[in-house]
Amino acid sequence: MSDDVAKFLDADIPDPTDFPADAPGLRQLDEALRCTMCRELFEAPVTVNCPHGHCFCSMCIRTALATKDECPLCRHAIREVHLRRNTAVEDAVRAWGLARTFVLQVLREKEEAKAATVASKYFSGKPKSKKRRRTPELSSDDEVVEVGERNVSHSLKGHTSSSSSGVVPCPICNKSVPMQNINNHIDQGCPSPKDADLDVLLSPSSKSKGKQKQEWSKLFQGGGAGSATTGSKKGKGKSRGADQDADPLPKIAYDTVTQKRLREILEELDLPTTGDRATMSARHSRWVNMFNANLDASPSQRKSVKQLMLELRRWEEAEEKKKTRAKLDAKDFDSGQYQKDNKTTFARLVEAAKPKAPKKSQSPHEGPPASSLSPSDGDSIAPPRRTEVVTIED
Amino acid sequence: MFEAGPVSEADFFTWEALIMGPKDTPFEGGVFAARLTFPADYPLSPFKMKFDPPLFHPNVYADGTVCISILHTPGDDPTMYEAASERWSPVQSVEKVLLSVISMLAEPNLESGANIDCCKLYRDNKAEYERIVREGIKAQLGL
């Protein structure tokens, strides 16, 4: 867990504030191409049928509509069947994903060049000391622009040639791709990593504990065997080719379905059938949302069924962890039992504390310590995003 | 005006917020700490906000919990005092909620009071209410 936290803290999380506030329009552009719910760049953007035509990630709005049938932004009544793919936004996001890294790089180089000029001017004192310092701000500004531009074009050339041999993360799918293949990779719609890579993640050898995990790994491991046994069934989207024109999955009113039937439905979808009724319902509805949201992406951007299953499993593991955490926090937490279990520890602590009992209780000094009282205008940090949460809990 | 962030790196579901009392209100000069607790299904459900130590305010319960419409899911208001448009929505952010709380400090909402004694005092004897608030801030700052 702590490893994951450290990794998470080290990770560079893209955010509109990566761009300087004075760069015209860049922050706004980055903001505009983000979903207002998850604050990530749109993934399979859809337009809802509110009068404003608000736009969200397909998965985000589908999850939100399960809670309430209204547009989260303007609260007009909307319906899931009226979601429409927004291909223009999707294309824009895709292009921006590519341009973003590049633009940031250019900005950084410009900034560095500026700093270097200023430094050389004031500290080396070699060439420019001859000039009169009449209007230092003005003259330095002029030169900065000039030098900055020259440097940028310079280093851009260097940039492409130097990193052409290296491996870069794909701006769209975040997979590591050799620089020279990046264009092909994106043109082909971010082909999923070779199944061998996924199999490593899904293999049973990775500390499979509990029936559920084994069930999952069985599914992924025996891809061939699984499809052989379920070959006669519909088996939606077995391969990438098949889910190109796949129909969206229907929703189920879970209250009207028997547990047996629910298990059958999951089996037909090649999903695990472990857990109680609530777990199975949650798994099914999550899968339906993921599957249907995936169909809202343009065919080249869609994930393979295997990838979706991996995501479903990660989600379920994260849910499991959240549940255990909630149990500890819950009000009906059996404090009596807890006290009984830790009686000896408590007794020891009480003993240890006794000799030091204070003569007089000091006046309670409430409130935060003085150091934290320094009034400072600060920005709030963005709220935790669900995607982040999954990373942490993983 | 405010600052907020996770309390520890190990738990991103518990945040602490520090809010400065808005100017030209009895709360001016005070700094108020609050704990934000995020549910597992955030942002579908709102987080909870609790002033610690509790705050003397018509819309803050005795235990410090903040009662504000933006933190209520549509449907948990039996008295129907709050318009659905003011309730929680998954596009709200910590920033927006804290701004609402700051404006709530400046202008209490007596229609849906949480601290009834405080509500009465505010309505009947505002000077005394302001005095108590100021005393609280002084005590908190150790003056």
PDB file of C-alpha atoms in Angstrom, chain A residues 15-17 19 25-43 45-47 53-57 73 86 88-94 96-97 100:
ATOM      1  CA  ASP A  15      -3.948  19.127 -14.738  1.00  0.00           C
ATOM      2  CA  PRO A  16      -4.943  22.417 -16.403  1.00  0.00           C
ATOM      3  CA  THR A  17      -2.600  24.267 -14.044  1.00  0.00           C
ATOM      4  CA  PHE A  19      -0.020  25.557 -18.195  1.00  0.00           C
ATOM      5  CA  GLY A  25      -6.151  29.942 -23.864  1.00  0.00           C
ATOM      6  CA  LEU A  26      -4.073  26.881 -23.025  1.00  0.00           C
ATOM      7  CA  ARG A  27      -5.446  26.402 -19.538  1.00  0.00           C
ATOM      8  CA  GLN A  28      -8.968  26.963 -20.774  1.00  0.00           C
ATOM      9  CA  LEU A  29      -8.435  24.513 -23.607  1.00  0.00           C
ATOM     10  CA  ASP A  30      -7.195  21.835 -21.240  1.00  0.00           C
ATOM     11  CA  GLU A  31     -10.112  22.568 -18.917  1.00  0.00           C
ATOM     12  CA  ALA A  32     -12.646  22.466 -21.757  1.00  0.00           C
ATOM     13  CA  LEU A  33     -11.521  19.039 -22.901  1.00  0.00           C
ATOM     14  CA  ARG A  34     -11.988  17.550 -19.432  1.00  0.00           C
ATOM     15  CA  CYS A  35     -15.067  15.847 -18.060  1.00  0.00           C
ATOM     16  CA  THR A  36     -16.609  17.935 -15.281  1.00  0.00           C
ATOM     17  CA  MET A  37     -17.174  14.812 -13.217  1.00  0.00           C
ATOM     18  CA  CYS A  38     -13.853  12.976 -13.268  1.00  0.00           C
ATOM     19  CA  ARG A  39     -11.670  15.954 -14.360  1.00  0.00           C
ATOM     20  CA  GLU A  40      -9.805  13.726 -16.786  1.00  0.00           C
ATOM     21  CA  LEU A  41      -9.588  14.304 -20.514  1.00  0.00           C
ATOM     22  CA  PHE A  42     -12.839  13.009 -21.989  1.00  0.00           C
ATOM     23  CA  GLU A  43     -12.959   9.288 -22.539  1.00  0.00           C
ATOM     24  CA  PRO A  45     -17.449  11.630 -24.665  1.00  0.00           C
ATOM     25  CA  VAL A  46     -21.218  11.658 -24.991  1.00  0.00           C
ATOM     26  CA  THR A  47     -23.714  14.495 -25.193  1.00  0.00           C
ATOM     27  CA  GLY A  53     -26.103  19.679 -24.683  1.00  0.00           C
ATOM     28  CA  HIS A  54     -23.659  19.072 -21.832  1.00  0.00           C
ATOM     29  CA  CYS A  55     -20.907  16.565 -22.422  1.00  0.00           C
ATOM     30  CA  PHE A  56     -19.440  13.898 -20.101  1.00  0.00           C
ATOM     31  CA  CYS A  57     -17.374  10.737 -20.298  1.00  0.00           C
ATOM     32  CA  LEU A  73     -24.556  20.286 -14.531  1.00  0.00           C
ATOM     33  CA  ASN A  86     -19.690  13.225 -29.508  1.00  0.00           C
ATOM     34  CA  ALA A  88     -15.922  15.937 -32.626  1.00  0.00           C
ATOM     35  CA  VAL A  89     -14.925  16.235 -28.982  1.00  0.00           C
ATOM     36  CA  GLU A  90     -13.379  12.789 -29.067  1.00  0.00           C
ATOM     37  CA  ASP A  91     -11.173  13.757 -32.007  1.00  0.00           C
ATOM     38  CA  ALA A  92     -10.233  17.018 -30.334  1.00  0.00           C
ATOM     39  CA  VAL A  93      -9.258  15.193 -27.131  1.00  0.00           C
ATOM     40  CA  ARG A  94      -7.215  12.711 -29.089  1.00  0.00           C
ATOM     41  CA  TRP A  96      -4.866  17.465 -27.698  1.00  0.00           C
ATOM     42  CA  GLY A  97      -3.507  14.406 -25.968  1.00  0.00           C
ATOM     43  CA  ARG A 100      -0.282  18.586 -24.831  1.00  0.00           C
TER      44      ARG A 100
END
